[in-house]
Amino acid sequence: LESSLLTQPWASVCFGESAFLAKAYFRDTGYILLISDLSSIWYESADSAAVGQRSKELNKRLTVHVSSFLHHLRNLMCPLLAGQPDATTSFSCHRSADGLRLHVKSELSGLPFYWDFHCCPAPVEMVSRHLVRPLISMSLALQYQVQELTSLLLQKDAEIEDYRESGATLSRDRLRTEPFQEETFQQNFMAEVRSGVS
């Protein structure tokens, strides 16, 4: 389950009035859910036996196969993670010292359907695998991209300057640009980042 979760993208979601990042993976034999508020990360991994036991406790009037519960849970969570939550389904969460509980209220076969995801703090290795390593990899890729774009801009400026020295002129003055100043660009960019964070 967790290896399959690695292929799932993070999504920005709201549970009640709280904003989170979340990702999930469901199949007929269980599910895994990862939730973060960027201060803490919680997860739950449940197999079919755990799902069957909890469904009996929460939905005494429903008698459907465990795979049907899992299919329904997937149909409730996937639209939410895709930014298209179902108006007939409500989500709420409760944080405590030992974890986070995500409560779901919906319908199944015309009857009320309830589910609680019991999430505990994620181990360090899981946090590293799903959040830290991907973020560092993306940061390095973006740094490389910025370096390549900076190099390209400086080459373009040199090419334009060569045209000017050869007597070429712009047919439209509004297209004129100032030479790229890498240091000034970096300073302005970091100032914008800091103001955005504050």
XYZ file of N, CA, C and O in Angstrom:
792
model
N 0.821 -1.204 0.000
C 0.000 0.000 0.000
C 0.861 1.263 0.000
O 0.597 2.200 -0.741
N 1.903 1.264 0.849
C 2.684 2.489 0.942
C 3.469 2.773 -0.330
O 3.622 3.923 -0.735
N 3.961 1.732 -0.996
C 4.685 1.956 -2.249
C 3.747 2.535 -3.304
O 4.152 3.361 -4.120
N 2.480 2.111 -3.289
C 1.490 2.673 -4.218
C 1.174 4.116 -3.847
O 0.910 4.956 -4.724
N 1.196 4.429 -2.542
C 0.914 5.794 -2.098
C 1.969 6.777 -2.608
O 1.672 7.943 -2.842
N 3.199 6.308 -2.809
C 4.266 7.178 -3.293
C 3.939 7.782 -4.655
O 4.411 8.872 -4.984
N 3.150 7.090 -5.440
C 2.808 7.580 -6.786
C 1.659 8.582 -6.758
O 1.351 9.193 -7.791
N 1.009 8.754 -5.606
C -0.135 9.654 -5.513
C 0.328 11.077 -5.200
O 1.227 11.278 -4.379
N -0.280 12.080 -5.829
C 0.123 13.466 -5.551
C -0.501 13.984 -4.256
O -1.553 13.513 -3.819
N 0.153 14.948 -3.638
C -0.435 15.639 -2.500
C -1.547 16.557 -2.999
O -1.445 17.126 -4.083
N -2.587 16.713 -2.177
C -3.691 17.603 -2.531
C -3.996 18.510 -1.353
O -3.858 18.115 -0.194
N -4.395 19.731 -1.645
C -4.803 20.672 -0.607
C -6.285 20.466 -0.318
O -7.118 20.528 -1.226
N -6.622 20.190 0.939
C -8.002 19.898 1.317
C -8.364 20.646 2.597
O -7.493 21.068 3.360
N -9.659 20.787 2.822
C -10.162 21.371 4.063
C -11.056 20.354 4.754
O -11.972 19.817 4.135
N -10.778 20.086 6.006
C -11.635 19.245 6.836
C -12.206 20.161 7.908
O -11.490 20.590 8.806
N -13.490 20.463 7.781
C -14.075 21.470 8.659
C -13.483 22.811 8.289
O -13.501 23.212 7.133
N -12.894 23.505 9.267
C -12.283 24.810 9.009
C -10.757 24.730 8.939
O -10.081 25.752 8.870
N -10.226 23.513 8.967
C -8.772 23.334 8.976
C -8.259 22.930 7.603
O -8.859 22.087 6.927
N -7.144 23.533 7.190
C -6.532 23.230 5.894
C -5.407 22.215 6.083
O -4.631 22.299 7.037
N -5.344 21.245 5.157
C -4.341 20.192 5.223
C -3.827 19.875 3.822
O -4.437 20.248 2.821
N -2.730 19.139 3.788
C -2.297 18.433 2.601
C -2.590 16.963 2.853
O -2.402 16.469 3.970
N -3.072 16.270 1.844
C -3.420 14.865 2.046
C -3.177 14.068 0.776
O -3.172 14.600 -0.340
N -2.946 12.770 0.953
C -2.871 11.831 -0.158
C -3.383 10.497 0.358
O -3.289 10.196 1.554
N -3.955 9.704 -0.538
C -4.537 8.424 -0.113
C -4.466 7.426 -1.253
O -4.401 7.798 -2.433
N -4.506 6.158 -0.879
C -4.557 5.087 -1.865
C -5.490 4.004 -1.326
O -5.362 3.572 -0.184
N -6.449 3.599 -2.167
C -7.435 2.579 -1.788
C -7.369 1.404 -2.747
O -7.161 1.589 -3.947
N -7.571 0.222 -2.208
C -7.814 -0.940 -3.048
C -8.746 -1.881 -2.298
O -9.151 -1.591 -1.169
N -9.102 -3.005 -2.896
C -10.113 -3.886 -2.314
C -9.681 -4.525 -1.000
O -10.523 -5.049 -0.259
N -8.386 -4.499 -0.708
C -7.899 -5.166 0.496
C -7.490 -4.188 1.598
O -6.987 -4.615 2.638
N -7.684 -2.886 1.394
C -7.343 -1.924 2.426
C -7.050 -0.549 1.864
O -7.276 -0.282 0.684
N -6.555 0.327 2.721
C -6.227 1.694 2.288
C -5.090 2.241 3.138
O -4.772 1.707 4.218
N -4.507 3.327 2.656
C -3.526 4.081 3.425
C -3.782 5.562 3.177
O -4.069 5.968 2.044
N -3.725 6.346 4.231
C -4.023 7.777 4.170
C -2.916 8.534 4.877
O -2.453 8.131 5.946
N -2.473 9.642 4.276
C -1.419 10.481 4.848
C -1.937 11.915 4.868
O -2.417 12.421 3.851
N -1.855 12.568 6.037
C -2.373 13.925 6.211
C -1.330 14.779 6.907
O -0.689 14.327 7.864
N -1.168 16.030 6.460
C -0.204 16.936 7.086
C -0.758 18.353 7.139
O -1.452 18.801 6.223
N -0.452 19.045 8.241
C -0.747 20.484 8.322
C 0.550 21.284 8.211
O 0.601 22.461 8.545
N 1.624 20.619 7.745
C 2.972 21.163 7.587
C 3.667 21.427 8.919
O 4.781 21.952 8.944
N 3.015 21.062 10.014
C 3.670 21.039 11.317
C 3.799 19.605 11.796
O 4.802 19.224 12.389
N 2.768 18.825 11.519
C 2.747 17.408 11.885
C 2.258 16.594 10.691
O 1.609 17.137 9.782
N 2.568 15.307 10.712
C 2.095 14.396 9.674
C 1.514 13.164 10.358
O 2.136 12.572 11.238
N 0.302 12.796 9.943
C -0.384 11.629 10.493
C -0.707 10.657 9.375
O -0.839 11.050 8.211
N -0.888 9.385 9.741
C -1.247 8.406 8.725
C -2.092 7.302 9.345
O -2.113 7.101 10.559
N -2.814 6.611 8.471
C -3.466 5.376 8.870
C -3.362 4.394 7.719
O -3.604 4.746 6.559
N -3.002 3.170 8.055
C -3.002 2.069 7.098
C -3.904 0.987 7.675
O -3.692 0.529 8.801
N -4.947 0.611 6.941
C -5.919 -0.360 7.445
C -6.140 -1.465 6.419
O -6.335 -1.183 5.232
N -6.107 -2.714 6.882
C -6.393 -3.841 5.989
C -7.882 -4.168 6.030
O -8.653 -3.533 6.761
N -8.304 -5.158 5.257
C -9.726 -5.483 5.144
C -10.321 -5.918 6.480
O -11.485 -5.618 6.774
N -9.527 -6.609 7.327
C -10.036 -7.050 8.624
C -10.355 -5.848 9.514
O -11.414 -5.807 10.161
N -9.451 -4.851 9.544
C -9.681 -3.655 10.348
C -10.862 -2.854 9.816
O -11.686 -2.344 10.598
N -10.979 -2.778 8.503
C -12.105 -2.056 7.894
C -13.418 -2.751 8.220
O -14.416 -2.107 8.573
N -13.427 -4.088 8.138
C -14.639 -4.847 8.448
C -15.082 -4.654 9.882
O -16.268 -4.453 10.160
N -14.136 -4.688 10.827
C -14.455 -4.517 12.237
C -14.995 -3.123 12.520
O -16.004 -2.955 13.209
N -14.330 -2.096 11.962
C -14.778 -0.722 12.218
C -16.119 -0.443 11.556
O -16.949 0.283 12.113
N -16.347 -1.007 10.383
C -17.626 -0.776 9.702
C -18.789 -1.353 10.503
O -19.888 -0.782 10.530
N -18.553 -2.485 11.185
C -19.611 -3.071 12.035
C -19.918 -2.179 13.227
O -21.070 -2.060 13.652
N -18.882 -1.545 13.765
C -19.069 -0.673 14.917
C -19.785 0.622 14.551
O -20.615 1.114 15.314
N -19.457 1.176 13.382
C -19.982 2.483 12.996
C -21.265 2.424 12.176
O -22.029 3.394 12.146
N -21.496 1.307 11.486
C -22.638 1.208 10.564
C -23.381 -0.109 10.796
O -23.357 -1.008 9.962
N -24.029 -0.191 11.943
C -24.686 -1.446 12.332
C -25.823 -1.840 11.391
O -26.141 -3.017 11.248
N -26.433 -0.852 10.728
C -27.578 -1.156 9.849
C -27.143 -1.577 8.444
O -27.953 -2.058 7.658
N -25.865 -1.367 8.118
C -25.384 -1.706 6.779
C -24.735 -3.089 6.786
O -23.869 -3.369 7.605
N -25.180 -3.918 5.884
C -24.588 -5.262 5.754
C -24.104 -5.442 4.312
O -24.785 -6.033 3.480
N -22.934 -4.890 4.048
C -22.337 -5.020 2.718
C -20.917 -5.560 2.885
O -20.326 -5.505 3.968
N -20.367 -6.089 1.804
C -19.032 -6.673 1.841
C -17.994 -5.588 2.098
O -18.180 -4.422 1.731
N -16.897 -5.966 2.737
C -15.824 -5.017 3.053
C -15.321 -4.296 1.808
O -15.042 -3.096 1.839
N -15.233 -5.002 0.694
C -14.760 -4.361 -0.543
C -15.699 -3.247 -0.980
O -15.262 -2.251 -1.565
N -16.998 -3.393 -0.665
C -17.967 -2.335 -0.997
C -17.735 -1.100 -0.128
O -17.858 0.038 -0.599
N -17.412 -1.321 1.166
C -17.065 -0.203 2.036
C -15.842 0.534 1.492
O -15.823 1.763 1.433
N -14.814 -0.228 1.118
C -13.583 0.378 0.611
C -13.831 1.123 -0.693
O -13.286 2.213 -0.916
N -14.664 0.555 -1.555
C -15.002 1.207 -2.822
C -15.731 2.522 -2.549
O -15.465 3.542 -3.193
N -16.646 2.486 -1.564
C -17.398 3.699 -1.226
C -16.469 4.759 -0.621
O -16.575 5.944 -0.963
N -15.566 4.332 0.261
C -14.611 5.275 0.835
C -13.745 5.925 -0.244
O -13.481 7.130 -0.204
N -13.326 5.115 -1.217
C -12.536 5.661 -2.322
C -13.354 6.692 -3.097
O -12.841 7.753 -3.472
N -14.638 6.395 -3.319
C -15.503 7.317 -4.061
C -15.780 8.605 -3.289
O -16.146 9.621 -3.890
N -15.625 8.561 -1.966
C -15.805 9.765 -1.160
C -14.522 10.598 -1.105
O -14.565 11.825 -1.167
N -13.377 9.915 -0.985
C -12.111 10.620 -0.803
C -11.495 11.131 -2.095
O -10.945 12.243 -2.128
N -11.587 10.359 -3.165
C -10.911 10.750 -4.412
C -11.425 12.065 -4.987
O -10.616 12.916 -5.390
N -12.768 12.300 -5.039
C -13.226 13.614 -5.511
C -12.741 14.753 -4.612
O -12.400 15.827 -5.103
N -12.702 14.516 -3.309
C -12.208 15.535 -2.384
C -10.756 15.879 -2.699
O -10.378 17.050 -2.774
N -9.926 14.857 -2.913
C -8.514 15.076 -3.215
C -8.312 15.689 -4.596
O -7.276 16.296 -4.871
N -9.309 15.515 -5.470
C -9.231 16.102 -6.814
C -9.806 17.512 -6.852
O -9.906 18.123 -7.914
N -10.216 18.028 -5.684
C -10.764 19.376 -5.622
C -12.219 19.465 -6.000
O -12.728 20.545 -6.295
N -12.927 18.324 -5.993
C -14.347 18.293 -6.353
C -15.141 17.562 -5.267
O -15.686 16.473 -5.493
N -15.211 18.129 -4.051
C -15.899 17.445 -2.958
C -17.399 17.306 -3.214
O -18.010 18.148 -3.859
N -17.952 16.231 -2.713
C -19.389 15.966 -2.843
C -20.124 16.757 -1.768
O -19.797 16.656 -0.574
N -21.122 17.532 -2.175
C -21.858 18.379 -1.226
C -22.631 17.558 -0.200
O -22.963 18.059 0.878
N -22.930 16.287 -0.503
C -23.703 15.457 0.422
C -22.817 14.745 1.450
O -23.311 14.019 2.301
N -21.508 14.940 1.352
C -20.571 14.295 2.269
C -19.895 15.357 3.130
O -19.454 16.382 2.620
N -19.839 15.121 4.428
C -19.187 16.076 5.332
C -17.957 15.439 5.975
O -17.948 14.240 6.276
N -16.928 16.251 6.141
C -15.688 15.824 6.776
C -15.397 16.734 7.966
O -15.573 17.953 7.873
N -14.967 16.163 9.055
C -14.537 16.942 10.203
C -13.360 16.223 10.843
O -13.199 15.012 10.679
N -12.522 16.981 11.544
C -11.356 16.343 12.160
C -11.188 16.800 13.595
O -11.630 17.888 13.988
N -10.554 15.950 14.367
C -10.268 16.249 15.764
C -8.822 15.859 16.044
O -8.430 14.708 15.852
N -8.026 16.831 16.483
C -6.631 16.571 16.806
C -6.482 16.314 18.302
O -7.153 16.949 19.107
N -5.609 15.413 18.622
C -5.302 15.131 20.023
C -3.802 14.881 20.146
O -3.079 14.861 19.146
N -3.340 14.674 21.379
C -1.916 14.471 21.611
C -1.405 13.207 20.928
O -0.234 13.141 20.521
N -2.264 12.204 20.772
C -1.810 10.930 20.198
C -2.180 10.753 18.735
O -1.945 9.691 18.162
N -2.779 11.770 18.088
C -3.078 11.621 16.664
C -4.168 12.540 16.164
O -4.467 13.588 16.765
N -4.749 12.145 15.052
C -5.807 12.923 14.419
C -6.904 11.959 13.962
O -6.614 10.897 13.390
N -8.140 12.322 14.229
C -9.268 11.501 13.798
C -10.070 12.280 12.762
O -10.490 13.409 13.014
N -10.228 11.692 11.602
C -10.998 12.304 10.517
C -12.346 11.594 10.430
O -12.410 10.388 10.194
N -13.420 12.356 10.646
C -14.772 11.788 10.653
C -15.478 12.096 9.335
O -15.466 13.237 8.874
N -16.070 11.078 8.751
C -16.785 11.206 7.472
C -18.246 10.821 7.670
O -18.545 9.813 8.316
N -19.120 11.628 7.113
C -20.557 11.335 7.182
C -21.134 11.417 5.778
O -20.984 12.428 5.096
N -21.774 10.330 5.342
C -22.312 10.278 3.986
C -23.502 9.315 3.958
O -24.137 9.068 4.994
N -23.774 8.759 2.774
C -24.838 7.762 2.611
C -24.323 6.609 1.784
O -23.439 6.772 0.944
N -24.879 5.428 2.044
C -24.568 4.236 1.262
C -25.827 3.396 1.181
O -26.417 3.063 2.217
N -26.261 3.110 -0.031
C -27.490 2.336 -0.265
C -28.686 2.973 0.425
O -29.565 2.280 0.963
N -28.742 4.303 0.448
C -29.883 5.007 1.025
C -29.858 5.113 2.540
O -30.788 5.666 3.136
N -28.817 4.596 3.170
C -28.707 4.640 4.622
C -27.527 5.523 5.029
O -26.573 5.686 4.268
N -27.588 6.102 6.242
C -26.459 6.914 6.708
C -25.184 6.070 6.762
O -25.219 4.899 7.149
N -24.084 6.679 6.365
C -22.795 5.995 6.372
C -21.804 6.850 7.151
O -21.668 8.042 6.896
N -21.146 6.217 8.111
C -20.164 6.932 8.929
C -18.815 6.219 8.843
O -18.752 4.992 8.757
N -17.754 7.043 8.883
C -16.422 6.440 8.921
C -15.477 7.343 9.696
O -15.570 8.572 9.626
N -14.586 6.712 10.452
C -13.533 7.434 11.170
C -12.180 6.904 10.721
O -11.929 5.694 10.808
N -11.344 7.806 10.229
C -9.955 7.459 9.969
C -9.179 7.746 11.255
O -9.183 8.881 11.744
N -8.551 6.740 11.821
C -7.785 6.889 13.059
C -6.301 7.060 12.695
O -5.592 6.079 12.490
N -5.863 8.287 12.602
C -4.496 8.560 12.140
C -3.556 8.810 13.318
O -3.883 9.580 14.225
N -2.403 8.183 13.274
C -1.378 8.371 14.298
C -0.188 9.092 13.675
O -0.071 9.165 12.445
N 0.707 9.642 14.499
C 1.876 10.342 13.936
C 2.688 9.424 13.026
O 2.944 8.265 13.359
N 3.063 9.946 11.875
C 3.828 9.157 10.910
C 5.268 9.004 11.379
O 5.849 9.949 11.934
N 5.868 7.817 11.180
C 7.277 7.637 11.554
C 8.189 8.492 10.678
O 7.825 8.887 9.564
N 9.387 8.768 11.207
C 10.329 9.652 10.522
C 10.641 9.172 9.109
O 10.700 9.970 8.161
N 10.819 7.872 8.920
C 11.155 7.348 7.601
C 10.034 7.602 6.592
O 10.290 7.933 5.432
N 8.787 7.491 7.038
C 7.649 7.753 6.152
C 7.589 9.234 5.775
O 7.341 9.586 4.609
N 7.822 10.111 6.755
C 7.842 11.554 6.487
C 8.928 11.877 5.471
O 8.719 12.635 4.519
N 10.097 11.275 5.656
C 11.209 11.504 4.733
C 10.865 11.012 3.330
O 11.113 11.716 2.338
N 10.269 9.824 3.242
C 9.993 9.210 1.946
C 8.921 9.970 1.164
O 9.015 10.120 -0.048
N 7.892 10.452 1.866
C 6.751 11.061 1.172
C 6.808 12.583 1.088
O 6.118 13.168 0.253
N 7.604 13.226 1.953
C 7.590 14.687 1.971
C 8.985 15.292 1.805
O 9.213 16.083 0.890
N 9.924 14.913 2.662
C 11.230 15.571 2.671
C 12.013 15.298 1.387
O 12.476 16.230 0.718
N 12.167 14.021 1.033
C 12.951 13.691 -0.177
C 12.342 14.284 -1.447
O 13.073 14.869 -2.261
N 11.012 14.141 -1.665
C 10.437 14.757 -2.873
C 10.619 16.276 -2.908
O 10.889 16.843 -3.969
N 10.495 16.942 -1.734
C 10.660 18.395 -1.704
C 12.099 18.795 -2.027
O 12.333 19.748 -2.771
N 13.065 18.063 -1.471
C 14.469 18.373 -1.758
C 14.781 18.114 -3.225
O 15.460 18.911 -3.884
N 14.269 17.011 -3.762
C 14.493 16.702 -5.180
C 13.913 17.790 -6.080
O 14.553 18.223 -7.045
N 12.698 18.247 -5.742
C 12.073 19.305 -6.540
C 12.836 20.616 -6.402
O 13.028 21.346 -7.382
N 13.306 20.919 -5.184
C 14.078 22.141 -4.970
C 15.356 22.134 -5.802
O 15.709 23.133 -6.439
N 16.053 20.993 -5.821
C 17.283 20.882 -6.614
C 16.987 21.022 -8.110
O 17.738 21.672 -8.848
N 15.878 20.409 -8.556
C 15.500 20.503 -9.970
C 15.183 21.948 -10.353
O 15.580 22.423 -11.427
N 14.500 22.674 -9.460
C 14.164 24.071 -9.742
C 15.414 24.956 -9.738
O 15.525 25.874 -10.545
N 16.346 24.671 -8.814
C 17.602 25.427 -8.797
C 18.362 25.235 -10.110
O 18.894 26.194 -10.685
N 18.401 24.002 -10.598
C 19.082 23.712 -11.860
C 18.383 24.442 -13.011
O 19.039 25.006 -13.891
N 17.047 24.448 -12.969
C 16.280 25.118 -14.029
C 16.568 26.622 -14.027
O 16.738 27.236 -15.091
N 16.626 27.229 -12.827
C 16.929 28.659 -12.724
C 18.319 28.958 -13.283
O 18.520 29.946 -13.999
N 19.279 28.096 -12.972
C 20.637 28.290 -13.488
C 20.655 28.228 -15.013
O 21.329 29.035 -15.674
N 19.921 27.273 -15.570
C 19.867 27.141 -17.029
C 19.201 28.355 -17.671
O 19.667 28.868 -18.694
N 18.102 28.828 -17.060
C 17.390 29.993 -17.601
C 18.239 31.256 -17.479
O 18.245 32.099 -18.385
N 18.965 31.389 -16.359
C 19.854 32.541 -16.184
C 20.942 32.544 -17.249
O 21.236 33.579 -17.867
N 21.530 31.387 -17.495
C 22.558 31.271 -18.525
C 22.003 31.635 -19.900
O 22.643 32.349 -20.683
N 20.775 31.182 -20.181
C 20.144 31.473 -21.471
C 19.866 32.966 -21.630
O 20.091 33.547 -22.702
N 19.390 33.613 -20.535
C 19.126 35.054 -20.593
C 20.404 35.848 -20.851
O 20.409 36.802 -21.643
N 21.488 35.469 -20.198
C 22.761 36.171 -20.397
C 23.266 35.992 -21.829
O 23.810 36.922 -22.430
N 23.063 34.795 -22.394
C 23.441 34.566 -23.791
C 22.596 35.424 -24.726
O 23.099 35.988 -25.708
N 21.303 35.519 -24.432
C 20.406 36.336 -25.260
C 20.800 37.809 -25.195
O 20.768 38.516 -26.212
N 21.145 38.272 -23.980
C 21.584 39.658 -23.848
C 22.845 39.909 -24.678
O 22.987 40.956 -25.324
N 23.783 38.960 -24.652
C 25.021 39.098 -25.433
C 24.694 39.126 -26.934
O 25.286 39.889 -27.705
N 23.730 38.286 -27.337
C 23.329 38.245 -28.750
C 22.692 39.566 -29.169
O 23.002 40.120 -30.244
N 21.809 40.123 -28.308
C 21.150 41.395 -28.612
C 22.175 42.525 -28.694
O 22.110 43.381 -29.586
N 23.117 42.524 -27.757
C 24.153 43.561 -27.756
C 24.995 43.495 -29.041
O 25.378 44.533 -29.603
N 25.264 42.288 -29.509
C 26.015 42.121 -30.749
C 25.249 42.705 -31.929
O 25.826 43.351 -32.806
N 23.909 42.473 -31.942
C 23.075 43.060 -33.008
C 23.140 44.578 -32.960
O 23.242 45.254 -33.993
N 23.048 45.152 -31.747
C 23.060 46.612 -31.602
C 24.386 47.194 -32.094
O 24.410 48.231 -32.772
N 25.466 46.533 -31.726
C 26.785 47.032 -32.157
C 26.960 46.923 -33.660
O 27.782 47.641 -34.248
N 26.163 46.042 -34.279
C 26.229 45.899 -35.742
C 25.295 46.879 -36.446
O 25.172 46.846 -37.674
N 24.593 47.711 -35.647
C 23.734 48.734 -36.222
C 22.274 48.365 -36.310
O 21.464 49.136 -36.840
N 21.889 47.202 -35.802
C 20.484 46.796 -35.844
C 19.669 47.635 -34.870
O 20.141 48.017 -33.800
N 18.422 47.955 -35.246
C 17.516 48.719 -34.378
C 16.176 48.007 -34.304
O 15.799 47.249 -35.215
N 15.457 48.282 -33.217
C 14.135 47.673 -33.022
C 13.102 48.381 -33.886
O 13.107 49.615 -34.002
N 12.214 47.622 -34.506
C 11.131 48.233 -35.287
C 10.034 48.741 -34.362
O 9.278 49.643 -34.719
N 9.955 48.153 -33.133
C 8.958 48.604 -32.146
C 9.688 48.844 -30.828
O 10.213 47.922 -30.222
N 9.693 50.096 -30.394
C 10.469 50.474 -29.217
C 9.957 49.818 -27.936
O 10.714 49.617 -26.997
N 8.655 49.475 -27.914
C 8.083 48.873 -26.692
C 8.660 47.483 -26.415
O 8.490 46.946 -25.320
N 9.337 46.896 -27.367
C 9.941 45.575 -27.171
C 11.314 45.650 -26.508
O 11.894 44.626 -26.158
N 11.812 46.888 -26.318
C 13.143 47.051 -25.735
C 13.167 46.542 -24.290
O 12.249 46.794 -23.509
N 14.196 45.817 -23.914
C 14.363 45.300 -22.552
C 15.714 45.714 -22.005
O 16.658 45.965 -22.762
N 15.778 45.780 -20.676
C 17.043 46.069 -20.019
C 17.849 44.777 -19.899
O 17.278 43.694 -19.774
N 19.175 44.873 -19.921
C 19.998 43.672 -19.733
C 19.668 42.996 -18.391
O 19.401 43.658 -17.392
N 19.701 41.693 -18.392
C 19.376 40.914 -17.198
C 20.481 41.043 -16.155
O 21.652 40.794 -16.447
N 20.097 41.444 -14.938
C 21.047 41.567 -13.833
C 20.744 40.450 -12.834
O 19.776 40.523 -12.079
N 21.585 39.423 -12.841
C 21.309 38.243 -12.013
C 21.231 38.577 -10.528
O 20.300 38.145 -9.832
N 22.157 39.358 -10.026
C 22.184 39.666 -8.587
C 20.943 40.448 -8.171
O 20.336 40.161 -7.137
N 20.554 41.432 -8.977
C 19.359 42.229 -8.679
C 18.109 41.355 -8.704
O 17.238 41.476 -7.832
N 18.045 40.470 -9.690
C 16.904 39.549 -9.788
C 16.801 38.687 -8.533
O 15.722 38.515 -7.968
N 17.928 38.112 -8.076
C 17.933 37.249 -6.891
C 17.496 38.021 -5.649
O 16.709 37.519 -4.832
N 17.980 39.255 -5.503
C 17.619 40.069 -4.341
C 16.124 40.380 -4.339
O 15.465 40.269 -3.301
N 15.593 40.774 -5.488
C 14.164 41.096 -5.586
C 13.308 39.858 -5.333
O 12.269 39.926 -4.665
N 13.757 38.713 -5.875
C 13.005 37.467 -5.701
C 12.938 37.070 -4.228
O 11.882 36.726 -3.707
N 14.076 37.125 -3.526
C 14.102 36.743 -2.122
C 13.282 37.713 -1.277
O 12.642 37.311 -0.307
N 13.286 39.003 -1.641
C 12.478 39.978 -0.922
C 10.993 39.654 -1.070
O 10.212 39.749 -0.098
N 10.570 39.254 -2.277
C 9.175 38.884 -2.502
C 8.803 37.624 -1.722
O 7.720 37.514 -1.179
N 9.723 36.644 -1.686
C 9.471 35.412 -0.948
C 9.292 35.702 0.535
O 8.359 35.204 1.173
N 10.182 36.539 1.087
C 10.101 36.858 2.504
C 8.802 37.600 2.838
O 8.178 37.354 3.858
N 8.399 38.534 1.979
C 7.154 39.271 2.225
C 5.941 38.362 2.104
O 4.950 38.514 2.815
N 6.033 37.364 1.195
C 4.932 36.408 1.044
C 4.788 35.508 2.242
O 3.691 35.182 2.676
N 5.937 35.110 2.833
C 5.919 34.232 4.015
C 5.397 34.992 5.228
O 4.639 34.467 6.031
N 5.819 36.251 5.374
C 5.383 37.024 6.530
C 3.947 37.490 6.360
O 3.218 37.639 7.299
